[in-house]
PDB file of C-alpha atoms in Angstrom:
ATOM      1  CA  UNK A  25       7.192  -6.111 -30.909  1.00 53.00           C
ATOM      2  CA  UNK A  26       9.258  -3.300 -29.873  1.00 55.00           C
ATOM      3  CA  UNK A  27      10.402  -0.027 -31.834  1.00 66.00           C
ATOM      4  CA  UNK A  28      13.599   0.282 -29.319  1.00 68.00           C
ATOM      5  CA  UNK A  29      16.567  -2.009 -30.678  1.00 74.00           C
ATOM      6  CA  UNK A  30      17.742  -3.584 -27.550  1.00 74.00           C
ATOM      7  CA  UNK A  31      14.652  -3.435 -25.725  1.00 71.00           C
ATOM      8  CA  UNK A  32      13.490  -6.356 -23.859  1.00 73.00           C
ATOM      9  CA  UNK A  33      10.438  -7.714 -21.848  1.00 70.00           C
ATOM     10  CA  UNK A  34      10.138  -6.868 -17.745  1.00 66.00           C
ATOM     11  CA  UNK A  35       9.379  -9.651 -15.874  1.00 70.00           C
ATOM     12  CA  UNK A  36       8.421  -9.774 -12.305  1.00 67.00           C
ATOM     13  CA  UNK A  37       9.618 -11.891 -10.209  1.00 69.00           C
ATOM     14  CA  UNK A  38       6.160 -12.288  -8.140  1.00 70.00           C
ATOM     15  CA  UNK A  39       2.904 -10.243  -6.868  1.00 73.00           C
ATOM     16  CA  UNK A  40       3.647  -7.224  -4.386  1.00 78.00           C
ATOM     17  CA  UNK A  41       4.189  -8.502  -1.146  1.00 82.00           C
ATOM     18  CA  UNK A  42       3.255  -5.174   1.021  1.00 88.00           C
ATOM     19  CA  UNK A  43       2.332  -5.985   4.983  1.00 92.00           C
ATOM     20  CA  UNK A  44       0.603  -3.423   7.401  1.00 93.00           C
ATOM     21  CA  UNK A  45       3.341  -0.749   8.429  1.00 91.00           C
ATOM     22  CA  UNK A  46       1.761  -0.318  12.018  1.00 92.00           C
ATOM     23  CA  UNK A  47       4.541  -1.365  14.435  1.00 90.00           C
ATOM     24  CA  UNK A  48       3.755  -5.298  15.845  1.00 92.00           C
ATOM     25  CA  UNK A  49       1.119  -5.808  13.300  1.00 93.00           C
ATOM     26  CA  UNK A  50       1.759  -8.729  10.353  1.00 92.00           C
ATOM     27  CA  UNK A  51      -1.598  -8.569   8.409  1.00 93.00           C
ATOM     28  CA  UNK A  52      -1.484  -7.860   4.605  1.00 90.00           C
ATOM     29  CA  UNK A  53      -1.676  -4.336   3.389  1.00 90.00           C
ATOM     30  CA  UNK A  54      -4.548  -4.541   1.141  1.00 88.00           C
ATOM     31  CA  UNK A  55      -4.835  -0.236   1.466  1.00 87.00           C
ATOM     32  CA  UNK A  56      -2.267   1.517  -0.181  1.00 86.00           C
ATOM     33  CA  UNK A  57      -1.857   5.472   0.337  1.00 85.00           C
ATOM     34  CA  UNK A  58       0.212   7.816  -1.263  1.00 85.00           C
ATOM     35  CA  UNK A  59       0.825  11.311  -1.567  1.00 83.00           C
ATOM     36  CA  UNK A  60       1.490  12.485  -4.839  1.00 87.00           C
ATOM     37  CA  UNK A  61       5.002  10.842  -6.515  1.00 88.00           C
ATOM     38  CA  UNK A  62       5.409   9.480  -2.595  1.00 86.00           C
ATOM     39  CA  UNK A  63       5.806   5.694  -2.567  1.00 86.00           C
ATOM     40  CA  UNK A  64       2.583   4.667  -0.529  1.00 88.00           C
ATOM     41  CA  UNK A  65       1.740   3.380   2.975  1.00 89.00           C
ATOM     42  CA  UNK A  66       0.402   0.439   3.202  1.00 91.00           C
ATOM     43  CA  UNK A  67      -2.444  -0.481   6.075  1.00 92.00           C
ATOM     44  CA  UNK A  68      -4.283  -3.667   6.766  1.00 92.00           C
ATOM     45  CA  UNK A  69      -8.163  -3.578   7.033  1.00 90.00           C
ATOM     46  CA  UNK A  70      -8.073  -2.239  11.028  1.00 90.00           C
ATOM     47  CA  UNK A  71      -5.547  -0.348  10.609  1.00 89.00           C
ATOM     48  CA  UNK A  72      -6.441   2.191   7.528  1.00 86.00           C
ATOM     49  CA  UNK A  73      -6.246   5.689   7.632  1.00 82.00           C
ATOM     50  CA  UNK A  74     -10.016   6.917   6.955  1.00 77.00           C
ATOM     51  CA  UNK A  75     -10.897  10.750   5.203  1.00 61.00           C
ATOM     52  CA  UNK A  76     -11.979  13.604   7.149  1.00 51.00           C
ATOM     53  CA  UNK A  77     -13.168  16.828   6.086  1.00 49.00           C
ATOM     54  CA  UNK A  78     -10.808  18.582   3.677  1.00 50.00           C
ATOM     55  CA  UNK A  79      -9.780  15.539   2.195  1.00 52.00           C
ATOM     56  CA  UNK A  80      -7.120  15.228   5.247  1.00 51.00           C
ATOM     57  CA  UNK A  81      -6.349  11.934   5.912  1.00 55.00           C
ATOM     58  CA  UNK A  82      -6.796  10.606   9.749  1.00 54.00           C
ATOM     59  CA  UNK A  83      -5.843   7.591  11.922  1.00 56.00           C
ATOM     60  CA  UNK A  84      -8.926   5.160  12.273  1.00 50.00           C
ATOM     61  CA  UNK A  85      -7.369   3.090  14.658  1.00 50.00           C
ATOM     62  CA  UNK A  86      -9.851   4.554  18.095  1.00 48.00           C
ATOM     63  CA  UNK A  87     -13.016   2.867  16.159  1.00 46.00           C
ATOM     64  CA  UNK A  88     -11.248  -0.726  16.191  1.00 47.00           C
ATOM     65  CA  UNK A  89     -10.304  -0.333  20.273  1.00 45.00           C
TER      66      UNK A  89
END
C-alpha cells in the first residue's frame, strides 16, 4: 500500500525490446552501455564494445572479421 493518495501501480506493457545499434545488424542487444545519466547503447554479442586501458571503451568489431 501506498503513502501517496492518488498513487497507482506502473505496469509495463512487456520486457525491453533493445536490438544491436550497428547499422544492418538485427541481433538482440544483450550488452547495454551507458555513460553516466546517458541512456545506453545497446550491442549484440559480436558487436560489443570491449575495455582498454584507462577504462576507455573500444570497438571490438576487428577480432570478429
Amino acid at each position: 500500500m501506498s503513502d501517496e493518495q492518488g498513487a497507482k501501480p506502473h505496469y509495463e506493457a512487456g520486457p525491453y525490446v533493445h536490438y544491436c545499434e550497428r547499422p544492418d545488424c538485427h541481433k538482440w542487444g544483450s550488452f547495454g552501455f551507458a555513460v553516466g545519466k546517458a541512456a545506453p547503447n545497446w550491442f549484440c554479442m559480436e558487436h560489443r564494445p570491449s575495455r582498454v586501458d584507462g577504462g576507455v571503451v573500444a570497438d571490438d568489431t576487428s577480432a570478429h572479421e
